[in-house]
Amino acid sequence: MRTVFDKIDKKNVPQHVAVIMDGNGRWAKNRGEERIFGHLNGVESVRSTLKAALKSGVRFLTLYAFSTENWNRPQDEINALMELLVTTISNEVEELSKQGVRLRTIGDLDALPSSAKIKMLEAQEQTKSNSKIDLILALSYSSRWEITRAIKNIVDAKIPANKITEELVNEYLCTKDIPDPELLVRTSGEIRVSNFLMWQIAYSELYFTPTLWPEFSEEEFFKALIEYQSRERRFGKISEQIT
Ligand code: IPE
Ligand code: IPE
Ligand code: MG
């Protein structure tokens, strides 16, 4: 029998998939558990998603793990999330490296507790020569923060207005050497972007699923790829111009 994976056109797999991992809290609440239980179980979905991305030949996988706005959550939840980040990275980095994963981050690492910042810097250093897939964690990230920072740095560099092009702006973003995602996935049924990669997703295909993040599976990832492949990406042109 043909599996979902078999249905993917391997010649038309997006190079970069970005994911808004949402719904951990609701998943836990549905089970009468604390929100953090949802985050703990969400780690398994990160594993499955990475595995599915590797299997299908995706070259960049960006995961929205903690937004700038998430600093407004109850302090207990923030602390638990930061601890979970440190323990997960400590436990997984060796295995990730074996699989050829280059771990990277986008966002304001300086805003993280120093233990988390140090761990992320170490993991990036340790995996920097790997080239099978780039796993990019968005941590203390938001688009408005990123774009504001870019503007400040452009002004600081005294770049004249006539030199400011889209390519130059791109150079000042956290994602400067990462291609734009062709596909953005959001779980949990929320149909919004929540300040994620707003410059980079200008022409991304958007895929929303009601599945809560701890339930997201390899198969769901493959389904998102298949849906992506059914879309006609016109980039402003007309259908007849697309071969
Ligand atoms: C996503 O799940 C994880 C983070 C934002 C860190 P949520 O924690 O937002 O779960 P819901 O949306 O409240 O269900
Ligand atoms: C977006 O989810 C941020 C992450 C997945 C890290 P949120 O749950 O924080 O987004 P909103 O508040 O529902 O838009
Ligand atoms: Mg949420």
Tab-separated table of N, CA and C and ligand atoms in Angstrom, residues 20-28 35 38-39 64-67 70 73 77 81 186-188 190 192 212-214, ligand 1:
chain	number	residue	atom	x	y	z
A	20	ILE	N	4.985	26.982	13.407
A	20	ILE	CA	4.526	27.602	14.658
A	20	ILE	C	3.923	26.465	15.479
A	21	MET	N	4.687	26.034	16.470
A	21	MET	CA	4.292	24.866	17.276
A	21	MET	C	3.320	25.375	18.342
A	22	ASP	N	2.034	25.163	18.140
A	22	ASP	CA	1.058	25.757	19.073
A	22	ASP	C	0.081	24.702	19.577
A	23	GLY	N	-0.380	24.908	20.809
A	23	GLY	CA	-1.440	24.069	21.362
A	23	GLY	C	-1.019	23.166	22.518
A	24	ASN	N	0.195	23.356	23.021
A	24	ASN	CA	0.658	22.523	24.143
A	24	ASN	C	-0.212	22.691	25.386
A	25	GLY	N	-0.536	23.946	25.686
A	25	GLY	CA	-1.315	24.243	26.898
A	25	GLY	C	-2.695	23.614	26.833
A	26	ARG	N	-3.357	23.793	25.675
A	26	ARG	CA	-4.708	23.229	25.518
A	26	ARG	C	-4.687	21.704	25.561
A	27	TRP	N	-3.655	21.123	24.977
A	27	TRP	CA	-3.538	19.661	24.974
A	27	TRP	C	-3.460	19.141	26.417
A	28	ALA	N	-2.653	19.828	27.237
A	28	ALA	CA	-2.506	19.414	28.645
A	28	ALA	C	-3.826	19.622	29.398
A	35	ARG	N	-0.039	23.030	32.224
A	35	ARG	CA	0.425	23.411	30.885
A	35	ARG	C	1.798	22.836	30.545
A	38	GLY	N	2.124	19.682	28.716
A	38	GLY	CA	1.974	19.825	27.261
A	38	GLY	C	3.302	20.162	26.604
A	39	HIS	N	4.057	21.057	27.236
A	39	HIS	CA	5.361	21.420	26.664
A	39	HIS	C	6.304	20.206	26.653
A	64	TYR	N	9.265	27.771	15.834
A	64	TYR	CA	8.984	28.896	16.740
A	64	TYR	C	8.826	28.288	18.132
A	65	ALA	N	9.829	28.475	18.967
A	65	ALA	CA	9.835	27.826	20.275
A	65	ALA	C	9.456	28.777	21.402
A	66	PHE	N	9.808	30.063	21.246
A	66	PHE	CA	9.495	31.039	22.305
A	66	PHE	C	9.496	32.433	21.685
A	67	SER	N	8.356	33.106	21.786
A	67	SER	CA	8.254	34.429	21.150
A	67	SER	C	8.610	35.530	22.140
A	70	ASN	N	5.958	35.817	24.530
A	70	ASN	CA	5.845	34.758	25.542
A	70	ASN	C	6.501	35.143	26.873
A	73	ARG	N	4.111	35.594	29.788
A	73	ARG	CA	3.412	34.474	30.453
A	73	ARG	C	3.770	34.444	31.939
A	77	GLU	N	5.750	29.353	34.223
A	77	GLU	CA	5.753	28.702	32.914
A	77	GLU	C	7.025	29.068	32.138
A	81	LEU	N	9.797	26.439	30.812
A	81	LEU	CA	10.157	26.356	29.387
A	81	LEU	C	11.676	26.506	29.200
A	186	ARG	N	1.157	25.972	10.869
A	186	ARG	CA	0.782	26.289	12.252
A	186	ARG	C	-0.210	25.248	12.757
A	187	THR	N	0.049	24.745	13.939
A	187	THR	CA	-0.841	23.765	14.556
A	187	THR	C	-1.836	24.473	15.484
A	188	SER	N	-2.793	23.728	15.965
A	188	SER	CA	-3.745	24.112	17.028
A	188	SER	C	-4.944	24.926	16.554
A	190	GLU	N	-5.262	27.868	15.301
A	190	GLU	CA	-5.223	29.338	15.273
A	190	GLU	C	-4.770	29.773	13.885
A	192	ARG	N	-3.318	32.591	12.584
A	192	ARG	CA	-2.583	33.856	12.652
A	192	ARG	C	-1.088	33.594	12.642
A	212	LEU	N	-3.307	19.679	17.782
A	212	LEU	CA	-2.516	20.356	18.816
A	212	LEU	C	-1.075	19.842	18.736
A	213	TRP	N	-0.109	20.708	19.042
A	213	TRP	CA	1.293	20.367	18.785
A	213	TRP	C	1.723	18.994	19.344
A	214	PRO	N	1.362	18.621	20.598
A	214	PRO	CA	1.828	17.312	21.095
A	214	PRO	C	1.297	16.120	20.283
B	1	IPE	C1	2.945	26.517	22.153
B	1	IPE	O1	1.903	26.060	22.925
B	1	IPE	C2	4.256	26.567	22.885
B	1	IPE	C3	4.737	27.915	23.216
B	1	IPE	C4	4.172	29.050	22.850
B	1	IPE	C5	5.923	27.987	24.032
B	1	IPE	P1	1.086	27.034	23.870
B	1	IPE	O2	1.763	27.065	25.195
B	1	IPE	O3	0.891	28.348	23.239
B	1	IPE	O4	-0.292	26.263	23.994
B	1	IPE	P2	-1.743	26.889	23.937
B	1	IPE	O5	-1.831	27.726	22.701
B	1	IPE	O6	-1.917	27.700	25.175
B	1	IPE	O7	-2.664	25.714	23.884
